[in-house]
């Protein structure tokens, strides 16, 4: 896989017009992520239009419900023939197993471990989960593998351990990617693109560093240069 195909551009917009405007400026993109904001505002029609443009689609709805409801949700979403969909590992083993049973076709089912905006303090004090974020991510990843999921979403910081424990084939999809010099926004557990790839990330989910840049194509190209050549001009700015 070439480096451009590893980048999943997070289309965090609330209208199709904004998506089309961005994609028209971003011919290098081959894989995009549709999250809750965009899916709830445009619904499933957009998915087929993105696929008609030749794009691979990750539908990021983070299903988290009782096992029977998760089964129903995955059955329905499977009909959209996305490349990737996901459930929250925090829903537990039975929920993930039922979701996996419902999956059809070639769609990959991925488990969300801990959000990349979650720090250890939030994990321990608000979610009341003891230990480190890494321990929690690995525990959830083991459950996801046991349920037959294809991989997990985690921070690139956890990928080395994940691959060592769960094997190279178990996919690591990593948001929390920030080119050097870009702001963190609400993300806490971040890494630079090249470091994420070197750690073993299969896919880098990148949103605002590209979508909020005043030159998205340049931002994308700079990220690729950083991954491939190790240098990065870094002269685009968040707006
Ligand atoms: O703009 P940014 O690069 O922070 O976007 C990251 C994307 O990845 C967002 O769409 C967010 O919903 C998603 N995501 C995440 N952390 C997770 C799972 C998904 O940031 N654990």
PDB file of N, CA, C and O and ligand atoms in Angstrom, residues 10 12 33 60 62 112 114-116 153 175 177-178 187 205-209, ligand 1:
ATOM      1  N   UNK A  10     -10.773  12.642   7.510  1.00  0.00           N
ATOM      2  CA  UNK A  10     -12.014  12.727   8.302  1.00  0.00           C
ATOM      3  C   UNK A  10     -12.854  13.896   7.797  1.00  0.00           C
ATOM      4  O   UNK A  10     -12.473  15.063   7.945  1.00  0.00           O
ATOM      5  N   UNK A  12     -15.322  15.848   8.668  1.00  0.00           N
ATOM      6  CA  UNK A  12     -16.176  16.335   9.755  1.00  0.00           C
ATOM      7  C   UNK A  12     -16.847  17.641   9.350  1.00  0.00           C
ATOM      8  O   UNK A  12     -16.473  18.731   9.802  1.00  0.00           O
ATOM      9  N   UNK A  33     -13.423   9.368   5.789  1.00  0.00           N
ATOM     10  CA  UNK A  33     -14.206   8.925   6.945  1.00  0.00           C
ATOM     11  C   UNK A  33     -15.436   9.812   7.077  1.00  0.00           C
ATOM     12  O   UNK A  33     -15.331  11.036   7.101  1.00  0.00           O
ATOM     13  N   UNK A  60     -17.901   5.992  10.479  1.00  0.00           N
ATOM     14  CA  UNK A  60     -17.475   6.032  11.880  1.00  0.00           C
ATOM     15  C   UNK A  60     -18.655   6.436  12.771  1.00  0.00           C
ATOM     16  O   UNK A  60     -18.778   7.589  13.156  1.00  0.00           O
ATOM     17  N   UNK A  62     -19.476   4.519  15.560  1.00  0.00           N
ATOM     18  CA  UNK A  62     -19.142   4.070  16.932  1.00  0.00           C
ATOM     19  C   UNK A  62     -20.357   3.479  17.652  1.00  0.00           C
ATOM     20  O   UNK A  62     -20.803   3.978  18.687  1.00  0.00           O
ATOM     21  N   UNK A 112     -13.559   0.563  18.626  1.00  0.00           N
ATOM     22  CA  UNK A 112     -12.971   1.792  19.188  1.00  0.00           C
ATOM     23  C   UNK A 112     -12.526   1.458  20.610  1.00  0.00           C
ATOM     24  O   UNK A 112     -13.333   0.992  21.419  1.00  0.00           O
ATOM     25  N   UNK A 114     -10.052   3.459  23.277  1.00  0.00           N
ATOM     26  CA  UNK A 114     -10.300   4.702  24.007  1.00  0.00           C
ATOM     27  C   UNK A 114     -10.105   5.860  23.047  1.00  0.00           C
ATOM     28  O   UNK A 114      -9.166   5.855  22.246  1.00  0.00           O
ATOM     29  N   UNK A 115     -10.984   6.843  23.138  1.00  0.00           N
ATOM     30  CA  UNK A 115     -10.882   8.004  22.243  1.00  0.00           C
ATOM     31  C   UNK A 115      -9.532   8.688  22.426  1.00  0.00           C
ATOM     32  O   UNK A 115      -8.995   8.724  23.546  1.00  0.00           O
ATOM     33  N   UNK A 116      -9.013   9.216  21.336  1.00  0.00           N
ATOM     34  CA  UNK A 116      -7.706   9.875  21.421  1.00  0.00           C
ATOM     35  C   UNK A 116      -7.784  11.207  22.162  1.00  0.00           C
ATOM     36  O   UNK A 116      -6.768  11.836  22.423  1.00  0.00           O
ATOM     37  N   UNK A 153      -9.458   0.944  16.643  1.00  0.00           N
ATOM     38  CA  UNK A 153      -9.061   2.356  16.576  1.00  0.00           C
ATOM     39  C   UNK A 153      -8.353   2.655  17.886  1.00  0.00           C
ATOM     40  O   UNK A 153      -8.874   2.342  18.962  1.00  0.00           O
ATOM     41  N   UNK A 175      -6.448   7.724  14.735  1.00  0.00           N
ATOM     42  CA  UNK A 175      -6.611   9.179  14.745  1.00  0.00           C
ATOM     43  C   UNK A 175      -5.553   9.752  15.694  1.00  0.00           C
ATOM     44  O   UNK A 175      -4.653   9.022  16.131  1.00  0.00           O
ATOM     45  N   UNK A 177      -3.442  12.119  14.919  1.00  0.00           N
ATOM     46  CA  UNK A 177      -2.226  12.352  14.140  1.00  0.00           C
ATOM     47  C   UNK A 177      -2.090  13.852  13.911  1.00  0.00           C
ATOM     48  O   UNK A 177      -3.022  14.495  13.431  1.00  0.00           O
ATOM     49  N   UNK A 178      -0.950  14.388  14.271  1.00  0.00           N
ATOM     50  CA  UNK A 178      -0.728  15.821  14.114  1.00  0.00           C
ATOM     51  C   UNK A 178       0.651  16.079  13.513  1.00  0.00           C
ATOM     52  O   UNK A 178       1.665  15.742  14.133  1.00  0.00           O
ATOM     53  N   UNK A 187      -7.528  16.910  20.788  1.00  0.00           N
ATOM     54  CA  UNK A 187      -6.822  15.629  20.887  1.00  0.00           C
ATOM     55  C   UNK A 187      -5.779  15.683  22.003  1.00  0.00           C
ATOM     56  O   UNK A 187      -5.174  16.726  22.260  1.00  0.00           O
ATOM     57  N   UNK A 205      -5.995   8.394  10.516  1.00  0.00           N
ATOM     58  CA  UNK A 205      -7.201   9.210  10.329  1.00  0.00           C
ATOM     59  C   UNK A 205      -6.827  10.658  10.615  1.00  0.00           C
ATOM     60  O   UNK A 205      -6.414  10.987  11.735  1.00  0.00           O
ATOM     61  N   UNK A 206      -6.924  11.509   9.609  1.00  0.00           N
ATOM     62  CA  UNK A 206      -6.499  12.898   9.787  1.00  0.00           C
ATOM     63  C   UNK A 206      -7.630  13.816   9.330  1.00  0.00           C
ATOM     64  O   UNK A 206      -8.102  13.715   8.198  1.00  0.00           O
ATOM     65  N   UNK A 207      -8.058  14.685  10.229  1.00  0.00           N
ATOM     66  CA  UNK A 207      -9.126  15.621   9.900  1.00  0.00           C
ATOM     67  C   UNK A 207      -8.626  17.032   9.756  1.00  0.00           C
ATOM     68  O   UNK A 207      -8.102  17.432   8.702  1.00  0.00           O
ATOM     69  N   UNK A 208      -8.733  17.795  10.836  1.00  0.00           N
ATOM     70  CA  UNK A 208      -8.496  19.245  10.761  1.00  0.00           C
ATOM     71  C   UNK A 208      -7.152  19.677  10.188  1.00  0.00           C
ATOM     72  O   UNK A 208      -7.118  20.695   9.487  1.00  0.00           O
ATOM     73  N   UNK A 209      -6.046  18.952  10.429  1.00  0.00           N
ATOM     74  CA  UNK A 209      -4.788  19.414   9.800  1.00  0.00           C
ATOM     75  C   UNK A 209      -4.906  19.506   8.277  1.00  0.00           C
ATOM     76  O   UNK A 209      -4.194  20.289   7.639  1.00  0.00           O
TER      77      UNK A 209
HETATM   78  O1  LIG B   1      -9.560  16.641  13.179  1.00  0.00           O
HETATM   79  P1  LIG B   1      -8.911  15.400  13.742  1.00  0.00           P
HETATM   80  O2  LIG B   1      -7.660  14.976  12.980  1.00  0.00           O
HETATM   81  O3  LIG B   1      -8.682  15.503  15.232  1.00  0.00           O
HETATM   82  O4  LIG B   1     -10.003  14.253  13.488  1.00  0.00           O
HETATM   83  C1  LIG B   1      -9.878  12.967  14.030  1.00  0.00           C
HETATM   84  C2  LIG B   1     -11.097  12.174  13.651  1.00  0.00           C
HETATM   85  O5  LIG B   1     -10.987  10.871  14.195  1.00  0.00           O
HETATM   86  C3  LIG B   1     -12.427  12.744  14.158  1.00  0.00           C
HETATM   87  O6  LIG B   1     -13.362  12.577  13.103  1.00  0.00           O
HETATM   88  C4  LIG B   1     -12.804  11.886  15.359  1.00  0.00           C
HETATM   89  O7  LIG B   1     -14.195  11.688  15.451  1.00  0.00           O
HETATM   90  C5  LIG B   1     -12.114  10.568  15.015  1.00  0.00           C
HETATM   91  N1  LIG B   1     -11.721   9.730  16.149  1.00  0.00           N
HETATM   92  C6  LIG B   1     -10.834  10.134  17.114  1.00  0.00           C
HETATM   93  N2  LIG B   1     -10.489   9.283  18.149  1.00  0.00           N
HETATM   94  C7  LIG B   1     -11.007   8.043  18.180  1.00  0.00           C
HETATM   95  C8  LIG B   1     -11.908   7.622  17.199  1.00  0.00           C
HETATM   96  C9  LIG B   1     -12.230   8.493  16.174  1.00  0.00           C
HETATM   97  O8  LIG B   1     -10.339  11.251  17.064  1.00  0.00           O
HETATM   98  N3  LIG B   1     -10.607   7.190  19.120  1.00  0.00           N
END
